[in-house]
PDB file of C-alpha atoms and ligand atoms in Angstrom:
ATOM      1  CA  MET G   1     172.438 139.263  99.332  1.00 72.00           C
ATOM      2  CA  ALA G   2     173.277 137.831 102.733  1.00 89.00           C
ATOM      3  CA  PHE G   3     172.137 139.146 106.080  1.00 93.00           C
ATOM      4  CA  LYS G   4     174.914 140.638 108.139  1.00 91.00           C
ATOM      5  CA  TRP G   5     175.106 140.574 111.905  1.00 92.00           C
ATOM      6  CA  LYS G   6     175.085 144.100 113.331  1.00 91.00           C
ATOM      7  CA  ASP G   7     176.368 145.121 116.754  1.00 92.00           C
ATOM      8  CA  SER G   8     172.998 146.755 117.488  1.00 91.00           C
ATOM      9  CA  LEU G   9     171.538 143.217 117.547  1.00 95.00           C
ATOM     10  CA  THR G  10     173.741 142.077 120.414  1.00 97.00           C
ATOM     11  CA  THR G  11     171.617 141.599 123.530  1.00 97.00           C
ATOM     12  CA  GLY G  12     174.469 140.801 125.923  1.00 96.00           C
ATOM     13  CA  ASN G  13     173.078 137.362 126.832  1.00 97.00           C
ATOM     14  CA  THR G  14     175.550 134.865 125.376  1.00 97.00           C
ATOM     15  CA  THR G  15     173.020 132.031 124.882  1.00 97.00           C
ATOM     16  CA  ILE G  16     170.507 134.280 123.140  1.00 98.00           C
ATOM     17  CA  ASP G  17     173.162 136.010 121.044  1.00 97.00           C
ATOM     18  CA  SER G  18     174.777 132.808 119.798  1.00 97.00           C
ATOM     19  CA  GLN G  19     171.373 131.373 118.873  1.00 97.00           C
ATOM     20  CA  HIS G  20     170.441 134.594 117.050  1.00 97.00           C
ATOM     21  CA  LYS G  21     173.653 134.316 115.027  1.00 96.00           C
ATOM     22  CA  GLU G  22     172.749 130.720 114.150  1.00 96.00           C
ATOM     23  CA  LEU G  23     169.318 131.929 113.037  1.00 96.00           C
ATOM     24  CA  VAL G  24     170.914 134.487 110.744  1.00 96.00           C
ATOM     25  CA  ASN G  25     173.176 131.743 109.325  1.00 96.00           C
ATOM     26  CA  ALA G  26     170.173 129.483 108.727  1.00 97.00           C
ATOM     27  CA  ALA G  27     168.310 132.323 106.969  1.00 96.00           C
ATOM     28  CA  ASN G  28     171.387 132.970 104.807  1.00 96.00           C
ATOM     29  CA  GLU G  29     171.563 129.298 103.831  1.00 96.00           C
ATOM     30  CA  LEU G  30     167.955 129.447 102.729  1.00 97.00           C
ATOM     31  CA  LEU G  31     168.533 132.603 100.686  1.00 95.00           C
ATOM     32  CA  GLU G  32     171.649 131.091  99.155  1.00 95.00           C
ATOM     33  CA  ALA G  33     169.792 127.918  98.195  1.00 96.00           C
ATOM     34  CA  CYS G  34     167.149 130.111  96.499  1.00 95.00           C
ATOM     35  CA  SER G  35     169.612 132.357  94.686  1.00 93.00           C
ATOM     36  CA  GLN G  36     171.827 129.514  93.502  1.00 94.00           C
ATOM     37  CA  GLY G  37     168.873 127.877  91.842  1.00 89.00           C
ATOM     38  CA  LYS G  38     169.115 124.748  93.984  1.00 91.00           C
ATOM     39  CA  GLY G  39     166.363 122.188  93.531  1.00 93.00           C
ATOM     40  CA  ARG G  40     163.098 122.655  95.361  1.00 94.00           C
ATOM     41  CA  GLU G  41     163.877 119.769  97.686  1.00 95.00           C
ATOM     42  CA  GLU G  42     167.105 121.394  98.873  1.00 96.00           C
ATOM     43  CA  ILE G  43     165.395 124.769  99.291  1.00 97.00           C
ATOM     44  CA  VAL G  44     162.592 123.228 101.341  1.00 97.00           C
ATOM     45  CA  ARG G  45     165.178 121.359 103.437  1.00 98.00           C
ATOM     46  CA  THR G  46     166.965 124.642 104.333  1.00 97.00           C
ATOM     47  CA  GLY G  47     163.565 126.262 104.990  1.00 97.00           C
ATOM     48  CA  LYS G  48     162.580 123.466 107.354  1.00 98.00           C
ATOM     49  CA  PHE G  49     165.907 123.748 109.135  1.00 98.00           C
ATOM     50  CA  LEU G  50     165.266 127.487 109.660  1.00 97.00           C
ATOM     51  CA  LEU G  51     161.770 126.705 110.955  1.00 98.00           C
ATOM     52  CA  GLY G  52     163.058 124.035 113.348  1.00 98.00           C
ATOM     53  CA  TYR G  53     165.839 126.236 114.649  1.00 98.00           C
ATOM     54  CA  THR G  54     163.438 129.157 115.102  1.00 97.00           C
ATOM     55  CA  LYS G  55     161.159 126.959 117.238  1.00 98.00           C
ATOM     56  CA  LYS G  56     164.057 125.626 119.297  1.00 98.00           C
ATOM     57  CA  HIS G  57     165.425 129.121 119.901  1.00 98.00           C
ATOM     58  CA  PHE G  58     162.043 130.550 120.909  1.00 98.00           C
ATOM     59  CA  GLY G  59     161.508 127.633 123.291  1.00 98.00           C
ATOM     60  CA  ASP G  60     164.890 128.247 124.924  1.00 98.00           C
ATOM     61  CA  GLU G  61     164.301 131.997 125.105  1.00 98.00           C
ATOM     62  CA  GLU G  62     160.846 131.519 126.638  1.00 98.00           C
ATOM     63  CA  ARG G  63     162.284 129.155 129.262  1.00 98.00           C
ATOM     64  CA  LEU G  64     164.860 131.811 130.183  1.00 98.00           C
ATOM     65  CA  GLN G  65     162.044 134.350 130.491  1.00 98.00           C
ATOM     66  CA  LEU G  66     160.005 132.098 132.745  1.00 98.00           C
ATOM     67  CA  LYS G  67     163.008 131.316 134.904  1.00 97.00           C
ATOM     68  CA  SER G  68     163.751 135.005 135.400  1.00 98.00           C
ATOM     69  CA  LYS G  69     160.030 135.887 135.766  1.00 98.00           C
ATOM     70  CA  TYR G  70     160.072 138.224 132.777  1.00 98.00           C
ATOM     71  CA  PRO G  71     156.978 140.456 133.221  1.00 98.00           C
ATOM     72  CA  ASP G  72     156.108 140.726 129.507  1.00 98.00           C
ATOM     73  CA  TYR G  73     156.329 136.972 128.873  1.00 98.00           C
ATOM     74  CA  ASP G  74     152.787 136.530 127.499  1.00 98.00           C
ATOM     75  CA  ASN G  75     153.118 139.257 124.881  1.00 98.00           C
ATOM     76  CA  HIS G  76     156.565 138.136 123.902  1.00 98.00           C
ATOM     77  CA  LYS G  77     155.388 134.548 123.445  1.00 98.00           C
ATOM     78  CA  LYS G  78     152.583 135.808 121.186  1.00 98.00           C
ATOM     79  CA  LEU G  79     155.117 137.597 118.993  1.00 97.00           C
ATOM     80  CA  HIS G  80     157.086 134.360 118.730  1.00 97.00           C
ATOM     81  CA  GLU G  81     153.943 132.470 117.713  1.00 98.00           C
ATOM     82  CA  ILE G  82     153.263 134.989 114.925  1.00 96.00           C
ATOM     83  CA  LEU G  83     156.774 134.581 113.580  1.00 96.00           C
ATOM     84  CA  VAL G  84     156.633 130.771 113.674  1.00 97.00           C
ATOM     85  CA  LYS G  85     153.382 130.940 111.694  1.00 98.00           C
ATOM     86  CA  GLU G  86     155.003 133.252 109.127  1.00 96.00           C
ATOM     87  CA  VAL G  87     158.025 130.969 108.660  1.00 97.00           C
ATOM     88  CA  ASN G  88     155.740 127.945 108.483  1.00 98.00           C
ATOM     89  CA  ASN G  89     153.662 129.595 105.708  1.00 97.00           C
ATOM     90  CA  LEU G  90     156.822 130.558 103.905  1.00 97.00           C
ATOM     91  CA  VAL G  91     158.108 126.983 103.887  1.00 97.00           C
ATOM     92  CA  SER G  92     154.783 125.629 102.583  1.00 98.00           C
ATOM     93  CA  ASP G  93     154.750 128.319  99.875  1.00 97.00           C
ATOM     94  CA  LEU G  94     158.322 127.418  98.897  1.00 97.00           C
ATOM     95  CA  GLU G  95     157.214 123.808  98.746  1.00 97.00           C
ATOM     96  CA  SER G  96     154.293 124.549  96.436  1.00 97.00           C
ATOM     97  CA  GLN G  97     155.667 127.449  94.364  1.00 96.00           C
ATOM     98  CA  GLY G  98     159.463 127.197  94.498  1.00 95.00           C
ATOM     99  CA  PRO G  99     161.668 130.258  95.105  1.00 95.00           C
ATOM    100  CA  THR G 100     159.629 132.936  93.298  1.00 95.00           C
ATOM    101  CA  VAL G 101     160.795 136.566  93.407  1.00 95.00           C
ATOM    102  CA  VAL G 102     157.868 137.352  95.699  1.00 96.00           C
ATOM    103  CA  LEU G 103     158.804 134.615  98.175  1.00 95.00           C
ATOM    104  CA  VAL G 104     162.482 135.560  98.240  1.00 95.00           C
ATOM    105  CA  GLY G 105     161.339 139.151  98.895  1.00 95.00           C
ATOM    106  CA  LYS G 106     159.204 137.840 101.766  1.00 95.00           C
ATOM    107  CA  ILE G 107     162.194 136.045 103.304  1.00 94.00           C
ATOM    108  CA  ASN G 108     164.188 139.284 103.115  1.00 94.00           C
ATOM    109  CA  ASN G 109     161.419 141.337 104.694  1.00 94.00           C
ATOM    110  CA  LEU G 110     160.787 138.800 107.399  1.00 92.00           C
ATOM    111  CA  ILE G 111     164.404 138.635 108.520  1.00 92.00           C
ATOM    112  CA  SER G 112     165.608 142.190 107.999  1.00 89.00           C
ATOM    113  CA  GLY G 113     162.317 143.677 109.187  1.00 90.00           C
ATOM    114  CA  TRP G 114     160.466 141.458 111.628  1.00 90.00           C
ATOM    115  CA  VAL G 115     163.328 139.437 113.106  1.00 93.00           C
ATOM    116  CA  PHE G 116     165.882 142.244 113.383  1.00 94.00           C
ATOM    117  CA  ASP G 117     163.247 144.588 114.858  1.00 94.00           C
ATOM    118  CA  HIS G 118     162.161 141.921 117.327  1.00 96.00           C
ATOM    119  CA  ILE G 119     165.737 141.349 118.462  1.00 96.00           C
ATOM    120  CA  SER G 120     166.626 145.005 118.826  1.00 95.00           C
ATOM    121  CA  ARG G 121     163.328 146.030 120.449  1.00 95.00           C
ATOM    122  CA  GLU G 122     162.182 143.016 122.448  1.00 97.00           C
ATOM    123  CA  ASP G 123     165.049 140.613 123.038  1.00 98.00           C
ATOM    124  CA  ILE G 124     167.369 143.333 124.324  1.00 97.00           C
ATOM    125  CA  LYS G 125     164.752 144.044 127.047  1.00 97.00           C
ATOM    126  CA  VAL G 126     164.680 140.339 127.894  1.00 98.00           C
ATOM    127  CA  ALA G 127     168.473 140.106 128.167  1.00 98.00           C
ATOM    128  CA  THR G 128     168.599 143.201 130.383  1.00 97.00           C
ATOM    129  CA  HIS G 129     165.907 141.736 132.631  1.00 98.00           C
ATOM    130  CA  ILE G 130     167.745 138.401 132.925  1.00 97.00           C
ATOM    131  CA  LYS G 131     170.973 140.207 133.755  1.00 96.00           C
ATOM    132  CA  ASN G 132     169.311 142.191 136.539  1.00 96.00           C
ATOM    133  CA  SER G 133     167.216 139.349 137.943  1.00 91.00           C
TER     134      SER G 133
HETATM  135 FE1  FE2 H   1     162.239 136.879 121.301  1.00 80.36          FE
END
């Protein structure tokens, strides 16, 4: 099952939105690699790509927040750090255990829960702030 972009996830900031769509694509590639029974090496490669892209995106988003003097920057950065840790753990677990049902479930929960909630609750506030700054 692939993640689908929903209009409610659109923040209105074109940089942030296009990177979020890339993140969803990267998560879908990882899920696809797991469900198609690709070798562990290929699965870990897609997992590492997702991790790298997540870090790049958060870095870019944090720079935009600093530039626009976003008042909730510190809290937002902490949320990003938690997510990076989660994805990092996930990739190491995939490396050691392969795509178990539990791990694939974790990927689903992380993206459809954590990431989608973060975008619709937090990133929309950021985009609105940037627009009005
Ligand atoms: Fe964010």
